[in-house]
Coordinates of C-alpha atoms and ligand atoms in Angstrom, one line a residue:
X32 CA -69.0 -58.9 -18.5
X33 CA -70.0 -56.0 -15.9
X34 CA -71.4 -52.8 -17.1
X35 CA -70.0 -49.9 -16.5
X36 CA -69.2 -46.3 -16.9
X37 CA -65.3 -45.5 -17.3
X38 CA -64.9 -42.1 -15.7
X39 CA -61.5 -40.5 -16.8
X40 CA -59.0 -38.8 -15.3
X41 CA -57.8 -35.9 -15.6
X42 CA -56.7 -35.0 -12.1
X43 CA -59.7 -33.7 -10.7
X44 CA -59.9 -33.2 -7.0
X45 CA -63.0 -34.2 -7.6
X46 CA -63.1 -37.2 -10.1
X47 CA -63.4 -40.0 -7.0
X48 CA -67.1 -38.2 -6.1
X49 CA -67.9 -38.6 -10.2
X50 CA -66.9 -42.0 -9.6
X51 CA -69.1 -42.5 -6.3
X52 CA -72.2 -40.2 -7.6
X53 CA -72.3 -43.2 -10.1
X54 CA -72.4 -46.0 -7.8
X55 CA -75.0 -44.8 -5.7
X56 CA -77.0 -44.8 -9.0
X57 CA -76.1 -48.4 -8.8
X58 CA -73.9 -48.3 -11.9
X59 CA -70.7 -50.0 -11.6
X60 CA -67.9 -47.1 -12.3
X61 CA -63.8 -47.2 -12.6
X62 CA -62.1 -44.5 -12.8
X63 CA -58.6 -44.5 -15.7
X64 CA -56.0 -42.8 -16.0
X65 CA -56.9 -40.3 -19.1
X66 CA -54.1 -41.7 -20.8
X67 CA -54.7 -45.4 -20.4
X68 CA -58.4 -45.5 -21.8
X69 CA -58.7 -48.7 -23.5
X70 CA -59.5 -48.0 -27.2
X71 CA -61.3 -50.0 -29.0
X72 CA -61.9 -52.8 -26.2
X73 CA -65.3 -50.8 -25.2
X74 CA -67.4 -53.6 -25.6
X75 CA -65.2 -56.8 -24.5
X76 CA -64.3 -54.4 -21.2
X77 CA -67.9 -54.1 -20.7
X78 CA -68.0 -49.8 -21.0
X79 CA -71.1 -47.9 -21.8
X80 CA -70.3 -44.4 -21.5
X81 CA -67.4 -41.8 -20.7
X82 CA -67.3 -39.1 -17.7
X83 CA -64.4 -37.0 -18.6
X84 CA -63.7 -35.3 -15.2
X85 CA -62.6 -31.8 -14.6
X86 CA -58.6 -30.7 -14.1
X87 CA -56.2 -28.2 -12.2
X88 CA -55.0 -27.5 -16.1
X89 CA -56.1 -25.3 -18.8
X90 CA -57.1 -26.5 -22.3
X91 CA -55.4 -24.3 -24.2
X92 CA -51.5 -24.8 -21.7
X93 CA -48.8 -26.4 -23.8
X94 CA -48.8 -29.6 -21.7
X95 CA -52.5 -29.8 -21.1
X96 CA -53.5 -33.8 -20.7
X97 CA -55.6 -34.6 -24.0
X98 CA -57.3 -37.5 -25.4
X99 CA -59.1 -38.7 -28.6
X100 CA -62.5 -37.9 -27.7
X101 CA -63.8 -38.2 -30.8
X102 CA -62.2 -41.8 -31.0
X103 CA -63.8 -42.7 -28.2
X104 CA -67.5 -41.4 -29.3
X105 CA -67.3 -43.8 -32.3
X106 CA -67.8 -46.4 -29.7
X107 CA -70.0 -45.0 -26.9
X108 CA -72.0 -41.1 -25.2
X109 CA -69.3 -39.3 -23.4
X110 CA -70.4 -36.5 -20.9
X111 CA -67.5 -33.8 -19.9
X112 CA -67.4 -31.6 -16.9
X113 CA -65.4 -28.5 -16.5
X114 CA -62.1 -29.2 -18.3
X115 CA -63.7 -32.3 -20.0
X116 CA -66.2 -30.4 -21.7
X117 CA -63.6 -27.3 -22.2
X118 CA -61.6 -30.1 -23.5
X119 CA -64.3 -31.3 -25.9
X120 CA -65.2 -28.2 -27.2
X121 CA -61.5 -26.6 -27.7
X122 CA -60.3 -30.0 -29.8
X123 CA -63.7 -29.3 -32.0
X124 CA -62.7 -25.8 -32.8
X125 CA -64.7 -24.2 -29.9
X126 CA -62.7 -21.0 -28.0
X127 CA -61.6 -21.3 -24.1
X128 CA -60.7 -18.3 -22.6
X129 CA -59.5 -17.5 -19.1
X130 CA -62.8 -16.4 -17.3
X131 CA -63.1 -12.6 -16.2
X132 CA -63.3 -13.3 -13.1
X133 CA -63.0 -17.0 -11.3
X134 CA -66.5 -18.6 -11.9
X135 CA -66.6 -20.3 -8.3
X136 CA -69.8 -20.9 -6.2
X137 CA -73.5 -21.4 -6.6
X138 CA -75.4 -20.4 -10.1
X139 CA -78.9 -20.8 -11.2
X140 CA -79.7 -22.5 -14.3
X141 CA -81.7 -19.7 -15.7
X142 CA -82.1 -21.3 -19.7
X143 CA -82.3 -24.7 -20.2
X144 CA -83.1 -26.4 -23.4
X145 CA -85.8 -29.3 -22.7
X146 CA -85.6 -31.8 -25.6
X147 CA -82.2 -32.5 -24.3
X148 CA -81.9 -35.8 -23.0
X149 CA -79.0 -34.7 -20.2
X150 CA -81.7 -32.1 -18.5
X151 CA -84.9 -34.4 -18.4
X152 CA -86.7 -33.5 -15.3
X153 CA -84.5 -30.8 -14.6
X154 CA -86.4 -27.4 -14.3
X155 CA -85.0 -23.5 -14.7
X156 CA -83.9 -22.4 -11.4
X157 CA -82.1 -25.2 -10.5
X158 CA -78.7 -24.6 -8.5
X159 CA -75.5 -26.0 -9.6
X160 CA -72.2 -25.3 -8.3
X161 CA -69.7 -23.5 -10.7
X162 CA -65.9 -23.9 -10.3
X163 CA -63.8 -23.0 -13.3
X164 CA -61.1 -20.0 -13.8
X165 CA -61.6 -20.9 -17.8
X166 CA -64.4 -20.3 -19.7
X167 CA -65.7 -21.5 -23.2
X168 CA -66.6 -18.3 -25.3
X169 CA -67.4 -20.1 -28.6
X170 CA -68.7 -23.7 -29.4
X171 CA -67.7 -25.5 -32.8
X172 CA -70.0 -25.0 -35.4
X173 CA -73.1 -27.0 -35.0
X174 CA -73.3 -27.9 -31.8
X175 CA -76.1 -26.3 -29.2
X176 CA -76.2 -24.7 -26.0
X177 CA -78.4 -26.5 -23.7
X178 CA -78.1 -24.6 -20.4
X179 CA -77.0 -21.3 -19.3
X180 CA -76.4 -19.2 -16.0
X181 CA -76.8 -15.8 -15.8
X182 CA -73.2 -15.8 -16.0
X183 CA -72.1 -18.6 -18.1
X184 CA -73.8 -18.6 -21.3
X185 CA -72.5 -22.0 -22.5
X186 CA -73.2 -23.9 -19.2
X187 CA -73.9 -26.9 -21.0
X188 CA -73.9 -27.8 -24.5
X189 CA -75.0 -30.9 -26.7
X190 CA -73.3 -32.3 -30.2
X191 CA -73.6 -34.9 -33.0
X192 CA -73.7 -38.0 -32.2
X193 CA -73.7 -38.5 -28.2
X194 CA -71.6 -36.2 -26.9
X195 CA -72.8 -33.8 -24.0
X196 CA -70.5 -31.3 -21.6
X197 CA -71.2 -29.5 -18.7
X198 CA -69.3 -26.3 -17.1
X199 CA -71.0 -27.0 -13.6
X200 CA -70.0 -30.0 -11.4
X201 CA -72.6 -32.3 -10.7
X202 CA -71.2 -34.7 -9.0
X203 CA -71.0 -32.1 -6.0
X204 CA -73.5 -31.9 -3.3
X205 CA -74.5 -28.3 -4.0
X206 CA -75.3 -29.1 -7.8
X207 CA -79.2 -29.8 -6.3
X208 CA -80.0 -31.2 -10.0
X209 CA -76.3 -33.5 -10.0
X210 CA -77.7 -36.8 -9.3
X211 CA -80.6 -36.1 -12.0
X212 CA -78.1 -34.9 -14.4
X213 CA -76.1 -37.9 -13.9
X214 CA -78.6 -40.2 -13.8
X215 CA -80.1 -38.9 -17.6
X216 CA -76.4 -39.2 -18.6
X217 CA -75.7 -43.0 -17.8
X218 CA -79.6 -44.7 -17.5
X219 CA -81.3 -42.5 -19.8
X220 CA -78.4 -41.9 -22.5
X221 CA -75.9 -44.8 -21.7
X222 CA -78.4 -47.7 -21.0
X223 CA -77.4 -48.6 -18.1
X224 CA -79.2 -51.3 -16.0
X225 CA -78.5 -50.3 -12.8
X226 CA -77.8 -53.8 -11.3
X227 CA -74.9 -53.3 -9.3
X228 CA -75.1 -54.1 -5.5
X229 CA -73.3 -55.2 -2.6
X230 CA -75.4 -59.0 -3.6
X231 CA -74.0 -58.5 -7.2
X232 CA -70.4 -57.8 -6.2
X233 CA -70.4 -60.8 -3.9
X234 CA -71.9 -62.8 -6.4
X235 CA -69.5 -61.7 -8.9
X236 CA -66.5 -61.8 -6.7
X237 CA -67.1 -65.3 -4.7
X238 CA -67.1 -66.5 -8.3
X239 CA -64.1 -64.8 -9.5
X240 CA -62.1 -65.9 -6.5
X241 CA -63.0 -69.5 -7.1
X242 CA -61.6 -69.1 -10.6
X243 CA -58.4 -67.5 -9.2
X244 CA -57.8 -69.5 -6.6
X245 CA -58.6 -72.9 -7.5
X246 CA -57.2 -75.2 -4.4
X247 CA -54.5 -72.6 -3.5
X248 CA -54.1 -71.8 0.0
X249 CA -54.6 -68.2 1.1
X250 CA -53.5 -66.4 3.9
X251 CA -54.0 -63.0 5.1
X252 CA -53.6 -60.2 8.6
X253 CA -56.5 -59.7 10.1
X254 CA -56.4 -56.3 12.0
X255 CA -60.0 -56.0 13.9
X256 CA -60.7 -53.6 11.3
X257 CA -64.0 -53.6 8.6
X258 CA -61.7 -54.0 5.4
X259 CA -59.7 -56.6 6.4
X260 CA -62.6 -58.4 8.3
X261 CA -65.0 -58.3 5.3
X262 CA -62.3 -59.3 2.8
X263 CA -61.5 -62.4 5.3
X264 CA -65.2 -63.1 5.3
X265 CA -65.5 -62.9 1.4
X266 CA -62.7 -64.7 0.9
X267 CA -64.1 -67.7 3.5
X268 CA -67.3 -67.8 1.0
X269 CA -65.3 -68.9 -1.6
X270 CA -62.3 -70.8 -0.8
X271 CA -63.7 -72.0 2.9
X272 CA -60.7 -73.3 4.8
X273 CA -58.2 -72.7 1.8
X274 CA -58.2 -69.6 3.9
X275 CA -55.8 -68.8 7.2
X276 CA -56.4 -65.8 8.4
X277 CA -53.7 -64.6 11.1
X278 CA -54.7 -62.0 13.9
X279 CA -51.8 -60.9 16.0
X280 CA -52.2 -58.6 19.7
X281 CA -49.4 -56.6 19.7
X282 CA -51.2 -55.7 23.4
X283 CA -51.8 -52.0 22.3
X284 CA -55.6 -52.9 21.2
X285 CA -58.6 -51.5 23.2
X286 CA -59.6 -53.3 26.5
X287 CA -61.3 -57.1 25.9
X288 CA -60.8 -55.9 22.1
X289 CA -58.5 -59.0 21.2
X290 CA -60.8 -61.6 22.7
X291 CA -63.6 -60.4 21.7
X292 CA -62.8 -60.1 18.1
X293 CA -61.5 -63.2 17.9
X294 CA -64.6 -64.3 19.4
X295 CA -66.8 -62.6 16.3
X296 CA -64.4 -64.2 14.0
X297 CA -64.6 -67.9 15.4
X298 CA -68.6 -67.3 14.9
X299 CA -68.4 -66.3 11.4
X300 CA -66.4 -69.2 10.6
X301 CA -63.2 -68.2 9.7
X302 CA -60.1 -70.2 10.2
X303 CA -58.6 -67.6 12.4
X304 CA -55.1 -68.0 14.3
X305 CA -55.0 -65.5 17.1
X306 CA -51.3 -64.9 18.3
X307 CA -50.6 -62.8 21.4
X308 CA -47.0 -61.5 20.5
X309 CA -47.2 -58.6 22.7
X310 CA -44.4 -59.4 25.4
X311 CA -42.5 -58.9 22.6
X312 CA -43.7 -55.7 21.6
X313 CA -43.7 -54.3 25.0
X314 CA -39.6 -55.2 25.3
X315 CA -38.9 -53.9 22.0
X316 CA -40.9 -50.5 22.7
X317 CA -39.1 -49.9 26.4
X318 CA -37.5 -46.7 27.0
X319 CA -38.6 -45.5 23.3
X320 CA -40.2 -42.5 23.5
X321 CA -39.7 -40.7 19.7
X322 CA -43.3 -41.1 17.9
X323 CA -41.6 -42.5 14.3
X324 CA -39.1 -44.8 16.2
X325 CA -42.4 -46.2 18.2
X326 CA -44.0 -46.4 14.5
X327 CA -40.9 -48.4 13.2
X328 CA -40.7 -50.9 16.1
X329 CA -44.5 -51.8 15.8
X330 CA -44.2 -51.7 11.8
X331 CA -40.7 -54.2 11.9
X332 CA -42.3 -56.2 14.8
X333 CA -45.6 -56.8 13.1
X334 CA -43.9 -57.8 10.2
X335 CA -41.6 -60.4 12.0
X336 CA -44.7 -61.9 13.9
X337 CA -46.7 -62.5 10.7
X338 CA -43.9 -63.6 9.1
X339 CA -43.2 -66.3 11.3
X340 CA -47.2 -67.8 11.8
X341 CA -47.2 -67.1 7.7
X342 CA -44.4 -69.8 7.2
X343 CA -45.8 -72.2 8.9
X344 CA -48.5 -72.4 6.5
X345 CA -46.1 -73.9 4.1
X346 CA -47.7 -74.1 0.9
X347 CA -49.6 -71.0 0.5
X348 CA -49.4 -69.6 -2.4
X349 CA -51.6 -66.1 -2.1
X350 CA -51.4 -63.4 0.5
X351 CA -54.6 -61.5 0.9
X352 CA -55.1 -57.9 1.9
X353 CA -58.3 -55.7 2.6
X354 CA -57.1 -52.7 0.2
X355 CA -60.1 -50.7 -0.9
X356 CA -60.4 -47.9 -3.3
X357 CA -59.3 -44.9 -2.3
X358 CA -55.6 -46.9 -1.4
X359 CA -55.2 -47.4 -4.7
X360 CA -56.5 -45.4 -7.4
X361 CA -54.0 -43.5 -8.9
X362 CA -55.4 -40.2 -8.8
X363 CA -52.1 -38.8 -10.4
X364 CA -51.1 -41.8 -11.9
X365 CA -51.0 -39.6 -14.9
X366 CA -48.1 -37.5 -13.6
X367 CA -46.1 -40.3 -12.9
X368 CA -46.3 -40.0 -8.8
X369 CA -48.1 -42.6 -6.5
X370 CA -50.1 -40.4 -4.0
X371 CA -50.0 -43.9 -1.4
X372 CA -48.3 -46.5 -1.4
X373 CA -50.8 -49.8 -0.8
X374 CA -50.4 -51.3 2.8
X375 CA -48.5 -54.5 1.8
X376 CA -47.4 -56.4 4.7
X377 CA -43.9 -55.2 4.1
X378 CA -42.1 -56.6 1.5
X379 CA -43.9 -60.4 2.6
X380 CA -45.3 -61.2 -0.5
X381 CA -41.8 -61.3 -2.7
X382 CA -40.1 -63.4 0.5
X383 CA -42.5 -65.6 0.5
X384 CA -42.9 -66.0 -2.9
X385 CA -47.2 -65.4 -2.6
X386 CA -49.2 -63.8 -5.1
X387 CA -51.5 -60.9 -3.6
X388 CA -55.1 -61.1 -3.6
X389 CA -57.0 -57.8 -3.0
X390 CA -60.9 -58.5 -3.3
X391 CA -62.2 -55.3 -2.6
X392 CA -59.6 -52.9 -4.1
X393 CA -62.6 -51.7 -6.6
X394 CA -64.7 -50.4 -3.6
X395 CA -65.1 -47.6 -1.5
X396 CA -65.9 -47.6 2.1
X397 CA -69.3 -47.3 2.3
X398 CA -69.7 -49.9 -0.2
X399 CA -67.4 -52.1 2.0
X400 CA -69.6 -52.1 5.0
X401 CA -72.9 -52.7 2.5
X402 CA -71.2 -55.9 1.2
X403 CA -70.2 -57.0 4.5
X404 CA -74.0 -55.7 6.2
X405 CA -75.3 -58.4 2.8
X406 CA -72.6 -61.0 3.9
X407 CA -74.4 -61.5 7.2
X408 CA -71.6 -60.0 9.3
X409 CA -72.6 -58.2 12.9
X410 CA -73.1 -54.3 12.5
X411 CA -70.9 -54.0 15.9
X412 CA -67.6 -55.5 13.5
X413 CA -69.0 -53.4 10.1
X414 CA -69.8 -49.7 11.7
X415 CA -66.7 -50.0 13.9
X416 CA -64.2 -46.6 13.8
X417 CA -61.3 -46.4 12.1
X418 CA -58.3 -47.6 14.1
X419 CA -54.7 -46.8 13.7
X420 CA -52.5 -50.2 13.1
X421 CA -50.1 -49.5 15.9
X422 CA -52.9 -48.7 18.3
X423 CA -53.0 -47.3 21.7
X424 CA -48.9 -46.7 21.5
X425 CA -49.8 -43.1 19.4
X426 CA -52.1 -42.6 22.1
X427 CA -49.7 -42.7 24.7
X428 CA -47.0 -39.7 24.7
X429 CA -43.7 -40.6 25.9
X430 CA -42.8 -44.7 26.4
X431 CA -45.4 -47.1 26.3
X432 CA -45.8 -49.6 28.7
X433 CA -48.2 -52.5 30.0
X434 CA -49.6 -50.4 33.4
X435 CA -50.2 -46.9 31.1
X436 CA -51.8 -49.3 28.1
X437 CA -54.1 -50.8 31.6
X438 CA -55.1 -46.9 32.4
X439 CA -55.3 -45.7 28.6
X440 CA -58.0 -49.0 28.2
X441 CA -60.1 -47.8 30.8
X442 CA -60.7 -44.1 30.2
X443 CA -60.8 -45.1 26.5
X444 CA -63.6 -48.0 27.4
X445 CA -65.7 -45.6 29.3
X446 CA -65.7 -42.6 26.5
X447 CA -66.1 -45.1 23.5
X448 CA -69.2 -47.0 25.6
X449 CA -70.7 -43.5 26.7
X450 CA -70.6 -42.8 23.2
X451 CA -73.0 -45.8 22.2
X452 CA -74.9 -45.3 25.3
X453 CA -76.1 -42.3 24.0
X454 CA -76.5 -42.8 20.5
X455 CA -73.6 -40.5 19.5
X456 CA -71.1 -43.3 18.6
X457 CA -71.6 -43.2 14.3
X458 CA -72.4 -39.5 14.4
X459 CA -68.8 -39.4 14.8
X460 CA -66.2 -40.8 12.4
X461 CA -63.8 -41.6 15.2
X462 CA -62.6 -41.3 18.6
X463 CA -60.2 -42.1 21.3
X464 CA -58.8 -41.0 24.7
X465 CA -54.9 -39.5 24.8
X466 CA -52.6 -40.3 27.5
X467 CA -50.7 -37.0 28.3
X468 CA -47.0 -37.0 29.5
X469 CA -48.2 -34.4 32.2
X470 CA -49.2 -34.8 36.1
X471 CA -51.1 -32.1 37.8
X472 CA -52.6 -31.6 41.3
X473 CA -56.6 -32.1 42.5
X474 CA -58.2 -33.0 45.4
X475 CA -60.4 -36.2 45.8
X476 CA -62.2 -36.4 48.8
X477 CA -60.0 -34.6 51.3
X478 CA -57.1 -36.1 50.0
X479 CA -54.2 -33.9 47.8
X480 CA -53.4 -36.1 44.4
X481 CA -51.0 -35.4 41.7
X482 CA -52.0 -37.7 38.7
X483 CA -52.4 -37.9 35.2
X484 CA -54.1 -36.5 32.6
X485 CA -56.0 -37.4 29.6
X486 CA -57.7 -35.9 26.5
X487 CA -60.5 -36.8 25.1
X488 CA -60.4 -36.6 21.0
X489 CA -63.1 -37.4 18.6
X490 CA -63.5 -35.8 15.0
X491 CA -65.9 -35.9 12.2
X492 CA -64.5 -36.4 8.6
X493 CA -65.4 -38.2 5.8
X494 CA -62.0 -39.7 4.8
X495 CA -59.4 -38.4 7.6
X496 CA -58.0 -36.3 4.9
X497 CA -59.6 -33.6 6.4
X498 CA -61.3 -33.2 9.7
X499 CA -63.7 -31.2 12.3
X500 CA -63.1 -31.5 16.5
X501 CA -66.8 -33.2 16.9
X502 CA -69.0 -30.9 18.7
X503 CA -70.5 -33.1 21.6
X504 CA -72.5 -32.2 23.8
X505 CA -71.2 -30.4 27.4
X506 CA -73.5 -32.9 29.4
X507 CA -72.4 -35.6 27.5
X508 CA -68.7 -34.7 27.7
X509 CA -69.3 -34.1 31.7
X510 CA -70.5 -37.2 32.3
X511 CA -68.0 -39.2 30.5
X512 CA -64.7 -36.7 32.7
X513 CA -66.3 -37.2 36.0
X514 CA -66.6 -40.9 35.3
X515 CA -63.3 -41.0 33.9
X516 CA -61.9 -39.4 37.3
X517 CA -63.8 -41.3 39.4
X518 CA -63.2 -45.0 38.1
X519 CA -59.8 -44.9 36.5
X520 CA -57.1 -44.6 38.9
X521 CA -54.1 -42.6 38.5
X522 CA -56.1 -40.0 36.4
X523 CA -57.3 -36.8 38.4
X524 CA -57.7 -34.1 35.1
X525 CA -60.1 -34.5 31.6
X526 CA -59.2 -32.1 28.8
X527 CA -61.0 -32.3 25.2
X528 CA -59.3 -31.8 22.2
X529 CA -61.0 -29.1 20.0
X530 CA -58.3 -28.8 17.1
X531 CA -58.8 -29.6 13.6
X532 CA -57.1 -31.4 10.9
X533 CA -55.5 -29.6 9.3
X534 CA -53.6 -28.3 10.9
X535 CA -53.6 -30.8 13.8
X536 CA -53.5 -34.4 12.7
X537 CA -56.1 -37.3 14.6
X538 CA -54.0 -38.7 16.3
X539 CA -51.3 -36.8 18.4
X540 CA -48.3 -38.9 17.3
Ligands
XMP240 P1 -53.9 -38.8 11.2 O1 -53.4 -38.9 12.6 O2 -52.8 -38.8 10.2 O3 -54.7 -40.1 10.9 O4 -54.8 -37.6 10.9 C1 -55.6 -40.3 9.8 C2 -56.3 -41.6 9.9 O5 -55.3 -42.7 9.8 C3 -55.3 -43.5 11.0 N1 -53.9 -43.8 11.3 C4 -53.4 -45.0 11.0 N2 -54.0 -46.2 10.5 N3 -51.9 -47.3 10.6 C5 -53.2 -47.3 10.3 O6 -53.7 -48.3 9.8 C6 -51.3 -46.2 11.1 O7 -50.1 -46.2 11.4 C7 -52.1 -45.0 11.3 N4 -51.8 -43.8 11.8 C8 -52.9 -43.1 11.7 C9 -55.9 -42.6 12.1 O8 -56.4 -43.3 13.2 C10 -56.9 -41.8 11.3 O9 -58.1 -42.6 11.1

């Protein structure tokens, strides 16, 4: 059984970084729901410890989210931050009160008590980063304070048998001491091994899919994309050619993208069907100009293509997807509401009567491309940007058609290649040229044009939740617009887009 740390949820904004901070200790973690914790199954499930993660409510509200901690400390340590420790202390008897003032920002650890096992190698002085509008004025009797800031006197506090809070986050970046603090808490207290890699998780999943799967015949979309590439890639590993993987060209990918792709996939092995469907797409997108209806058409079309190459593998009985972490945990699972919907190929697996398969549904991004970097797979296909599923049709505003998909290839062929010439392509997190509905005079040579234009977008981010306008050099960005003008016909003007998200979006439609 895998190890791990169960972190539980209690709607933290920040309970997925508790759940990362753990894995880059090499610790498997999962994060539950706080009220689906699996009592009494702690050692058949494999748990070690309990992270109780912090909460948008107060302790003390009539319909705060509570658990049996104390339950759960019969069987293993349990570490609370913020509302988990408030949590912990307030069911023990301790007091919570609504803080004078909002306890946000960077603190100093100015007391810290050193025979406590959370704080080895963690000195006075150390900044943590406080963000809490409660505060606990009084623990239950018994237990000890074990840090303090000049502000917060019970900081962090430790009680009979294993159980440890904290008021500070440190599973934040500005908590300088987090990863220490975390690391006592699950190696040092928990016992943890720290044995989980990308080779582990291969190892472990090749052999659970071989299980699963048996003879069964597979099939799954391949987009171009990492997930869906390193899940194919995986899934060849174990099942070999039990696996069809389907890769359609709805003719709105980047320039030689299609081919070339296929090409990567052919060398890795995989039992790839490459369809070109995009007459089809082009006829069903003409004259449409509205962004959702050009959404719909791809979505419907998409669906109707796969559909069709899927039944002809007749007796498949899985679909698989490349559905990673952050798609499906159910951060508010608790409340009832489902934040996103997975990315099921519409409705196929209930048609077709196929089971789904998602391999890498416990993992985050990063960890994605690590296990595909271990699989052997070409950095080019694992370090590749994001790119939206209808493709270049939201970059092009107003009706898409073959001869502006031609112009919007090259402009975007010559930013995206400047951008690895000079060693700036992963310091952003994505980018992309925009084909404006707008023609505007120049002068080339002696000649009057009226042409188009196009903007140039990129961003950095760190999950496309949020995002910054990347700040790119002026030399590089000239170089790229007078090469742009000069090679791709029917474009005489370069803007660059400098809005953020929010409250712009990434892409324009
Ligand atoms: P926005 O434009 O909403 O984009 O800021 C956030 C991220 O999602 C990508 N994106 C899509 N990805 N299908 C996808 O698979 C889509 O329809 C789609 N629309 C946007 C976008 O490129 C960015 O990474």
């Amino acid at each position: 059984m895998q190890e791990k740390i169960v972190i539980l949820d209690f709607g933290s904004q920040t309970t997925q970084l508790i759940g990362r901070r753990v894995r880059e200790l090499n610790i498997y973690s999962e994060i539950i729901p706080y009220n689906k914790y699996p009592f009494g199954r702690e050692a058949e499930d494999g748990i070690i410890g309990v992270i109780l993660s912090g909460s948008p409510l107060s302790v003390y509200d009539k319909d705060a989210y509570r658990v049996d901690i104390a339950k759960i400390n019969e069987a293993v340590p349990v570490l609370g931050i913020c509302y988990g420790a408030q949590l912990m202390s307030y069911s023990n008897g301790g007091s919570v009160e609504p803080a004078p003032s909002r306890e946000y920002g960077r603190a100093r650890l100015t007391y810290i008590d050193h025979a406590c096992p959370l704080f080895k190698d963690i000195a006075e002085g150390a900044q943590v980063w406080m963000s809490h509008g409660d505060t606990i004025t009084a623990l239950p009797e018994g237990w000890r304070c074990v840090a303090s800031t000049p502000e917060v006197k019970f900081a962090a506090f430790e009680a009979n048998p294993r159980m440890w809070g904290v008021q500070f986050h440190p599973e934040v970046f500005h908590s300088e001491c987090g990863m220490q603090l975390l690391e006592n808490f699950t190696v040092g207290i928990c016992g943890a091994s720290r044995s989980w890699s990308a080779e582990s998780f291969i190892e472990t999943t090749v052999a659970e899919l071989k299980a699963q799967l048996g003879d069964d015949r597979v099939i799954l979309g391949l987009s171009g994309g990492v997930d869906s590439s390193v899940a194919a890639v995986l899934l060849n590993r174990a099942i070999g050619s039990n696996l069809t993987c389907i890769f359609v060209d709805h003719g709105m990918l980047r320039k030689d993208e299609f081919a070339e792709v296929l090409r990567d996939y052919e060398c890795l092995g995989l039992n790839v069907r490459g369809i070109d469907a995009s007459d089809k797409f082009f006829a069903d997108l003409a004259g449409v100009t509205d962004p959702e209806r050009k959404r719909k058409i791809i979505g419907a079309d998409f669906i109707e293509v796969f559909d069709r190459e899927a039944s002809k593998i007749t007796d498949a009985r899985w679909l698989a997807q490349g559905t990673i972490y952050p798609d499906c945990i159910e951060s508010l699972s608790i409340t009832g509401t489902v934040i996103k919907s997975h990315h099921n190929v519409g409705g196929l697996p209930e048609r077709m009567n196929l089971r789904l398969c998602e391999p890498l549904r416990l993992l985050f991004k990063d960890e994605v491309r690590a296990v595909g970097r271990a699989l052997g797979m070409p950095e080019h296909l694992i370090s590749r940007h994001p790119f939206p599923g209808p493709g270049l049709a939201v970059r092009i505003l107003g009706e898409v058609t073959r001869e502006k998909v031609a112009v919007l290839q090259e402009a975007d062929h010559i930013f995206i290649k400047g951008l690895r010439d000079s060693g700036l392509y992963n310091q952003v997190w994505q980018a992309g040229v925009i084909l404006l509905p707008v023609q505007s005079v120049g002068v080339m040579g002696d000649e009057r044009t009226y042409e188009r234009a196009v903007a140039l977008r990129a961003v950095t981010s760190t999950d496309a939740m949020t995002a910054d306008w990347a700040h790119l050099p002026y030399e590089f960005l000239a170089k790229v617009s007078n090469e742009i003008i000069n090679k791709v016909r029917g474009v005489n003007r370069v803007c660059y887009d400098i809005s953020s998200k929010p409250p712009a979006t990434i892409e324009w439609e």
